[in-house]
Short mmCIF file of C-alpha atoms in Angstrom, two decimals:
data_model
loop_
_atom_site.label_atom_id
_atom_site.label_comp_id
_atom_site.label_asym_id
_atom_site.label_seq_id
_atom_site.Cartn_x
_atom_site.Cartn_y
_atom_site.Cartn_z
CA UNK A 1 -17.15 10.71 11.60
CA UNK A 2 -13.97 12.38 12.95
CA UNK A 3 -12.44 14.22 10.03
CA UNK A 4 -9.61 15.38 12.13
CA UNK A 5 -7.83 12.22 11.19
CA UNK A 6 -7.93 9.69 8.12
CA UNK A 7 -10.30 6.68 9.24
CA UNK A 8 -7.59 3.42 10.50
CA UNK A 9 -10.33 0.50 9.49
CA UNK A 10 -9.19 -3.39 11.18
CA UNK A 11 -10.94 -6.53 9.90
CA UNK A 12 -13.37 -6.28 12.86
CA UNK A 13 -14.21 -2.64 11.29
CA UNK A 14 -15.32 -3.68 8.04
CA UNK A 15 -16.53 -7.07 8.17
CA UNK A 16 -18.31 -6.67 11.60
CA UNK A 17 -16.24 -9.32 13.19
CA UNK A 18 -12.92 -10.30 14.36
CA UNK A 19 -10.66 -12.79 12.86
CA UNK A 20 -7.05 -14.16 13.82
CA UNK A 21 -4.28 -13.15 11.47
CA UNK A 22 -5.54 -14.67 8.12
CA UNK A 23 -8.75 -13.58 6.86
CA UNK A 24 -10.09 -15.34 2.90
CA UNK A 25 -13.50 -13.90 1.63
CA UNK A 26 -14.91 -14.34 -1.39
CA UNK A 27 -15.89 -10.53 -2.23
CA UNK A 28 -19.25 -11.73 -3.60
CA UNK A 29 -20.25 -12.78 -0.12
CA UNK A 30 -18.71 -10.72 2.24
CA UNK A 31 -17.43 -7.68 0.30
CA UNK A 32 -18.38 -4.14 -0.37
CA UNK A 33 -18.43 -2.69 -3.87
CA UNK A 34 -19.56 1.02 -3.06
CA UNK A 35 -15.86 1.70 -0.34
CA UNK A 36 -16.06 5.32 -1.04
CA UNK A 37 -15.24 6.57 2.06
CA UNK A 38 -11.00 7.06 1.64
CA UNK A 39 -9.42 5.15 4.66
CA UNK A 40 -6.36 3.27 5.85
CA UNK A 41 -5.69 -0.18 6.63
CA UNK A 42 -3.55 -1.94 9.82
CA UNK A 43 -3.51 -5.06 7.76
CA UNK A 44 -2.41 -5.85 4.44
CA UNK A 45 -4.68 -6.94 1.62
CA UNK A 46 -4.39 -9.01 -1.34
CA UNK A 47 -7.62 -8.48 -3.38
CA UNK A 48 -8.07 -10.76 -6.34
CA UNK A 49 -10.42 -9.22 -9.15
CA UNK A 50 -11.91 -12.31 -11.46
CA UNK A 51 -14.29 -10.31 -12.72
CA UNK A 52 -14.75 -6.62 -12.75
CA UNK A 53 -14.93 -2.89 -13.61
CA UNK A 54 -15.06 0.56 -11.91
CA UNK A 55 -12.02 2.22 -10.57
CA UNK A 56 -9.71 1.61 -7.42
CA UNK A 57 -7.85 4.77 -6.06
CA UNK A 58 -4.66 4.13 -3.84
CA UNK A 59 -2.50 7.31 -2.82
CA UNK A 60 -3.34 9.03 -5.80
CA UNK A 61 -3.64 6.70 -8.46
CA UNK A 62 -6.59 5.73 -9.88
CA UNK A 63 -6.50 2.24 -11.72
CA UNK A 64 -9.45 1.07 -13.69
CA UNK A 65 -10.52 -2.40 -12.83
CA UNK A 66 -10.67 -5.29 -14.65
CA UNK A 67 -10.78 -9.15 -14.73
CA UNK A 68 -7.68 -11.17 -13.60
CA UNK A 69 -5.85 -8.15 -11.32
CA UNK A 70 -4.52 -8.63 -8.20
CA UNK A 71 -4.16 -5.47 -6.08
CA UNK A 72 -1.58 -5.00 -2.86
CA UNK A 73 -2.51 -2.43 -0.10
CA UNK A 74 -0.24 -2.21 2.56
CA UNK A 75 -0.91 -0.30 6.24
CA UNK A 76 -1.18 3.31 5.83
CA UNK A 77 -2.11 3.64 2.54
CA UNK A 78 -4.95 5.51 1.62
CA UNK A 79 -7.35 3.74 -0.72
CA UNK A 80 -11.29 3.33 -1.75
CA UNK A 81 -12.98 1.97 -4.83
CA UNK A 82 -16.46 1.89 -6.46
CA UNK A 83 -16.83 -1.49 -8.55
CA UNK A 84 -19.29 -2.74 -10.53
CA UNK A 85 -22.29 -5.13 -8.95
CA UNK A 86 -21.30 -7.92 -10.41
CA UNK A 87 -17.72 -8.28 -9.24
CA UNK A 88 -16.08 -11.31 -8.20
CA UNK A 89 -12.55 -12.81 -6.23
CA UNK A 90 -11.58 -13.08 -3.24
CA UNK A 91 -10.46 -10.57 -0.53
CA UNK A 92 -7.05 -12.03 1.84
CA UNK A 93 -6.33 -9.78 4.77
CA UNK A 94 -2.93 -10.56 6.81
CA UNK A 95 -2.46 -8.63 9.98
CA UNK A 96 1.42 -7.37 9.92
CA UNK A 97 2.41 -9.80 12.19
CA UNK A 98 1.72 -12.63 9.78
CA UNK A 99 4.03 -10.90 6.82
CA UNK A 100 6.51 -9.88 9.22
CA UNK A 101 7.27 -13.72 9.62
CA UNK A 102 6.69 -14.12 5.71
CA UNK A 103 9.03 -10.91 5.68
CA UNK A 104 11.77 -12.78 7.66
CA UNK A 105 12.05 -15.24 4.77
CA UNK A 106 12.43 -12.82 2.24
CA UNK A 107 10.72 -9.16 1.47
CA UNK A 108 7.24 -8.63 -1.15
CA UNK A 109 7.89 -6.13 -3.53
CA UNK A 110 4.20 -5.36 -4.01
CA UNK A 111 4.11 -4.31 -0.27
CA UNK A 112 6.87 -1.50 -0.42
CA UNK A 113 7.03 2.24 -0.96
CA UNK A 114 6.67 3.83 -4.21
CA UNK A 115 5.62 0.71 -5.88
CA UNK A 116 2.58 -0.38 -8.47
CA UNK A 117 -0.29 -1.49 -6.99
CA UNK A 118 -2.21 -3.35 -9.27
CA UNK A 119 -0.80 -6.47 -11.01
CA UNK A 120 -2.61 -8.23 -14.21
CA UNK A 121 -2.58 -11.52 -14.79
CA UNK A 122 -3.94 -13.86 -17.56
CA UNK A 123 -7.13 -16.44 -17.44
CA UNK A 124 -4.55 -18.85 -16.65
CA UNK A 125 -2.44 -17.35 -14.22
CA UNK A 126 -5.50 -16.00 -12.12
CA UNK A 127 -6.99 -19.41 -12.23
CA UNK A 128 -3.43 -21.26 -10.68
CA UNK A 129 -4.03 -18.18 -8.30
CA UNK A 130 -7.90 -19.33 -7.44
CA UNK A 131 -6.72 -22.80 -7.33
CA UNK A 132 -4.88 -21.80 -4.01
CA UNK A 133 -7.02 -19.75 -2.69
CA UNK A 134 -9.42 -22.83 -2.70
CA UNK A 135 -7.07 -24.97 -0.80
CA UNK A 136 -6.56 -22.22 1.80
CA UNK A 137 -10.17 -21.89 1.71
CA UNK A 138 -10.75 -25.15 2.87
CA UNK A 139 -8.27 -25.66 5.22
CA UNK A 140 -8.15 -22.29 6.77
CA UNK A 141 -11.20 -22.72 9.07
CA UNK A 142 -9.57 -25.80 10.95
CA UNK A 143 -8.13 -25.46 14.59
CA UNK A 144 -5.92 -28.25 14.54
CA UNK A 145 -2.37 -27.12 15.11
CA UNK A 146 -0.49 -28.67 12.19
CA UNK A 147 -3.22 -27.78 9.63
CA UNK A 148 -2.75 -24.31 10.66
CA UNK A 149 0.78 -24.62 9.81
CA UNK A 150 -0.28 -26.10 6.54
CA UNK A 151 -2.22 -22.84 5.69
CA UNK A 152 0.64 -20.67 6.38
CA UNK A 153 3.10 -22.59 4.20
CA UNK A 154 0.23 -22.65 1.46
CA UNK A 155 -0.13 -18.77 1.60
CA UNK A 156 3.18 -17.99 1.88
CA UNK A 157 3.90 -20.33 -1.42
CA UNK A 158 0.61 -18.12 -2.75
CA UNK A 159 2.47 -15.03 -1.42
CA UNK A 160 5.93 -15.76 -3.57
CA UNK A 161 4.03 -16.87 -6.60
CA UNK A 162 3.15 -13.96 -6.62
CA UNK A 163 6.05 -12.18 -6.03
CA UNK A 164 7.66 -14.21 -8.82
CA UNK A 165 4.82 -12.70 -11.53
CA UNK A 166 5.01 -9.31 -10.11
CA UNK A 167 8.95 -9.13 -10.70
CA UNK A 168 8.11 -9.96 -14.39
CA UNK A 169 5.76 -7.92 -15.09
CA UNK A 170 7.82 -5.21 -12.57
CA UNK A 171 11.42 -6.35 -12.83
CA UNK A 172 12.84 -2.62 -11.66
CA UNK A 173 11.42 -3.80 -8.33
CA UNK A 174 13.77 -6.56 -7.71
CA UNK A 175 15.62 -5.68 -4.70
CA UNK A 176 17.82 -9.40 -4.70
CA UNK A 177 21.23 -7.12 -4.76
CA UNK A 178 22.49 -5.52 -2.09
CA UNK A 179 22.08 -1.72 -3.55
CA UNK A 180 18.20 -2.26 -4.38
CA UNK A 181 18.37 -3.74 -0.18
CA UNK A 182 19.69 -0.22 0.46
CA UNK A 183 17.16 1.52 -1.05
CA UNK A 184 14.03 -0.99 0.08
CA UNK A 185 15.60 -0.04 3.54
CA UNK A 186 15.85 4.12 2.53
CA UNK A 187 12.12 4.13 1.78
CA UNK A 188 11.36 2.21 4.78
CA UNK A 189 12.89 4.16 7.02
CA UNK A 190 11.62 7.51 5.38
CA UNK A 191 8.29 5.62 5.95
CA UNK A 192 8.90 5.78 9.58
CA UNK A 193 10.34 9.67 10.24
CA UNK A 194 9.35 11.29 7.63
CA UNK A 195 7.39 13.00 9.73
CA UNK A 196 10.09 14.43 11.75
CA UNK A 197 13.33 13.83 9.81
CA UNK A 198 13.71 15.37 6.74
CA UNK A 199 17.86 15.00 6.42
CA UNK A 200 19.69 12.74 4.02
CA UNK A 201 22.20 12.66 6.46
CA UNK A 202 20.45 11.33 9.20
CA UNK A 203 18.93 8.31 6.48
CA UNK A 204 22.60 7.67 5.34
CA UNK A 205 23.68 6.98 9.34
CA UNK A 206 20.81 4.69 9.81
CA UNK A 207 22.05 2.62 6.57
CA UNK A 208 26.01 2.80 7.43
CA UNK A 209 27.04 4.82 4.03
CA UNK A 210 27.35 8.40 3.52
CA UNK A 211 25.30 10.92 2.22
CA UNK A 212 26.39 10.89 -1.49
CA UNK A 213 26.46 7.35 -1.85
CA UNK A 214 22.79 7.70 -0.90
CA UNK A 215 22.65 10.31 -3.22
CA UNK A 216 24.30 8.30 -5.97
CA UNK A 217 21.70 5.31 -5.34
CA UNK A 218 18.73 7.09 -5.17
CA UNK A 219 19.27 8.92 -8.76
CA UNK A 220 20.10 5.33 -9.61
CA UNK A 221 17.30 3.41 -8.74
CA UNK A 222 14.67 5.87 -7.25
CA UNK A 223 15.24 8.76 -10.48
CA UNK A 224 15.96 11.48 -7.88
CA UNK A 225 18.09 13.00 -5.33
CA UNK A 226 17.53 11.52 -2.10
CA UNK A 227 16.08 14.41 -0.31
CA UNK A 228 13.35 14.76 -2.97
CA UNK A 229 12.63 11.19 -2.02
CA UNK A 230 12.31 12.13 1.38
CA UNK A 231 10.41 15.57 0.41
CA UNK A 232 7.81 13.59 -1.74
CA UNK A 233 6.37 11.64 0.98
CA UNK A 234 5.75 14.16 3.12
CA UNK A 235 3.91 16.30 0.17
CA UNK A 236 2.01 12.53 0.18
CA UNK A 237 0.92 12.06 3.42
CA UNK A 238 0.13 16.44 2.93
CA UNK A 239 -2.27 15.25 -0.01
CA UNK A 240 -3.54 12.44 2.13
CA UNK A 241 -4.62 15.14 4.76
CA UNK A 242 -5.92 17.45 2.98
CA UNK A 243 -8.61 15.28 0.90
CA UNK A 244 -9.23 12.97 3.82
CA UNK A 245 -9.54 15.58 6.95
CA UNK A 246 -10.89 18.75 7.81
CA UNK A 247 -7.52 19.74 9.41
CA UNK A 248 -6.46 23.25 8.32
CA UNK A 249 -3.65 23.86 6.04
CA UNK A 250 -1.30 25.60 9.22
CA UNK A 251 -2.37 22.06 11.44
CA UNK A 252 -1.37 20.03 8.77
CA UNK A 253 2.14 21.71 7.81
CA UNK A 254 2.77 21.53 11.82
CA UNK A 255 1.89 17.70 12.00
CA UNK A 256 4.28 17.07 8.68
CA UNK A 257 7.14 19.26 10.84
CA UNK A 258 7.04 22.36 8.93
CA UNK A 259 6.92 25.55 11.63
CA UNK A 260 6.91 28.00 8.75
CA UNK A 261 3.44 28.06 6.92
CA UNK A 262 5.24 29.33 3.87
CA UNK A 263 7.98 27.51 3.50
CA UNK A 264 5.26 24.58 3.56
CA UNK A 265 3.14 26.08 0.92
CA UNK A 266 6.23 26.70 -1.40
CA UNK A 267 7.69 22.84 -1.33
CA UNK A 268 4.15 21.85 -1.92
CA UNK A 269 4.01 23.52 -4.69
CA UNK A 270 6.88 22.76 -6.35
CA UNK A 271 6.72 19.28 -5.93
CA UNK A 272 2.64 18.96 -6.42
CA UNK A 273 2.52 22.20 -8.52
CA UNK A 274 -0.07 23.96 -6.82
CA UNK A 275 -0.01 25.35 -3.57
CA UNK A 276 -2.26 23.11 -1.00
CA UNK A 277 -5.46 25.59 -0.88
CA UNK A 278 -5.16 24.91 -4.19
CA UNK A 279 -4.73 21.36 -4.28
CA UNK A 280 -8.04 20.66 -1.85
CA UNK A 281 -10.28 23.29 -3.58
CA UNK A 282 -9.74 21.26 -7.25
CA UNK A 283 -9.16 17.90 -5.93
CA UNK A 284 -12.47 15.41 -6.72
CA UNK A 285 -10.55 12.35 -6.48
CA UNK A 286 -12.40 11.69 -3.66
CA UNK A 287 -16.01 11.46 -2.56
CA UNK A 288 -17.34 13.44 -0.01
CA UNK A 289 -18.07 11.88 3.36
CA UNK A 290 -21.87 11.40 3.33
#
C-alpha cells in the first residue's frame, strides 16, 4: 500500500466490479463492516443504517451508529467505519456525473463543505426511505431506455426527500437565498484552490463582490472571517495527510503551499492547537494500515 498518498477507492475498488453510474446494495450482501483502512471516494454515497452500532469517522468526526441514519460522503472526504456484524441498509453509490445532473436541478446540502454528515430519521421515515430504495431496486437492473429514465427520476425524488428532512433537522444549511448561494459557492471554490490560493481577495473576484462583503457573509453564516475559512481547510486536508500518509511534515506543508516549514507549523497550531508532530504522534483516530 502506497502511503505517500490517501487511498482514491471507485466502485470497481471495493466491490470487485464495475457498475454504470448508479450502484444499490443491500450492505448485508455486498458490504463490508470492518472499512478500517481511512480512504477517499470519486463517487458519492448515501448509506442507509436500519440497523446498527459501532462508529463511522468522516474528516474528523466520529459519529456513533445507530438504527434509522442516513450518512452522506462526498468525493474527497476521508472516511472509514467499524460496525457491528449484524448491520443492515442499503449502500447507493452515484458517480459525480449522475449528481452533477441532479445538481443542475437544484444543489444537496448533505453533499457540501463543512456540513453534518449523518442524518437520523424515525422508524417511519427510514421505512418511506426503504420503500424507495425497493422500487429502485427493482427497476434499476433493467436496460430498457425509458425504465432507466424511470430510475433516475425515482432517485432523484429519493435524493430531495431527503434533502427536505435534512433541512429540518439542519435548517442553517438552507442555501434557497442568494447570500447562503454565495457562500455554498465560497466553500466550493476554496474546495478547489485551497491548495494554492489562500487570498480572500482572489475568492471575492471569483464571486463578483468584494472582499469585506465576503468578510461580512462569512462571520454571518460560516461564524468566521473568511480567511480562517480558507485557512481551516487547508489545516484539514494537513490532518488528512498526516494520519493517512507517511509523507513528512516539510512534504506535506510544500503540497498545502506553505514554503516556510514554520510558518506551517505555527497556523497549524493555532487553528488545531498543537503543532503537526504533535498532532500525528497523539492522533489514534485511525487504525494502522495492517
Amino acid at each position: 500500500m502506497d502511503k505517500q498518498s490517501i487511498p482514491v477507492l471507485s466502485v470497481g475498488n471495493i466491490l470487485g466490479e464495475e457498475t454504470l453510474g448508479i450502484t444499490l446494495f443491500r450492505h448485508s450482501v455486498k458490504g463490508r463492516n470492518e472499512f478500517e483502512q481511512p480512504h477517499k471516494h470519486d463517487f458519492y454515497m448515501v448509506f442507509f443504517v436500519e440497523k446498527g452500532s459501532g462508529v463511522h469517522n468522516v474528516d474528523f468526526t466520529q459519529y456513533n451508529v445507530a438504527d434509522y441514519q442516513v450518512y452522506f460522503i462526498r468525493p474527497g472526504q476521508v472516511h472509514n467505519w467499524s460496525l457491528d456484524v449484524d448491520t443492515t441498509g442499503f449502500q447507493l453509490m452515484l458517480s459525480t456525473e449522475v449528481v452533477t445532473v441532479f445538481s443542475n436541478l437544484g444543489q444537496f446540502p448533505f453533499f457540501g463543505q463543512n456540513v453534518p454528515s449523518c442524518l437520523s430519521l424515525t422508524k417511519k421515515e427510514f421505512l418511506e426511505f426503504r420503500n424507495h430504495l425497493h422500487e429502485i431496486e427493482i427497476v434499476l437492473a433493467d436496460t430498457d431506455i425509458l425504465i432507466k429514465e424511470i430510475v433516475l427520476l425515482r432517485l432523484h425524488l429519493l435524493l430531495k426527500l431527503l434533502q427536505k428532512d435534512y433541512l429540518v433537522q439542519f435548517p442553517e444549511h438552507d442555501s434557497s437565498t442568494k447570500p447562503e448561494k454565495i457562500i455554498k459557492n465560497f466553500t466550493a471554490f476554496i474546495d478547489e484552490y485551497f491548495n494554492h490560493e489562500s487570498s480572500v481577495n482572489f475568492y471575492a473576484d471569483k464571486l463578483n463582490i468584494t472582499p469585506n462583503y465576503l468578510n461580512i457573509l462569512s462571520q454571518k453564516y460560516l461564524k468566521m472571517p473568511a480567511g480562517d475559512v480558507i485557512k481551516e481547510r487547508t489545516i484539514l486536508e494537513a490532518k488528512r495527510l498526516l494520519t493517512s500518509t507517511d509523507l513528512s511534515i516539510k512534504e506535506i506543508a510544500y503540497q498545502l503551499g506553505f514554503n516556510d516549514n514554520g510558518y506551517f507549523t505555527k497556523v497549524f497550531k493555532k487553528y488545531a492547537g498543537k503543532t503537526p508532530g504533535d498532532f500525528k504522534e497523539s492522533y489514534n483516530f485511525y487504525h494502522p494500515y495492517p
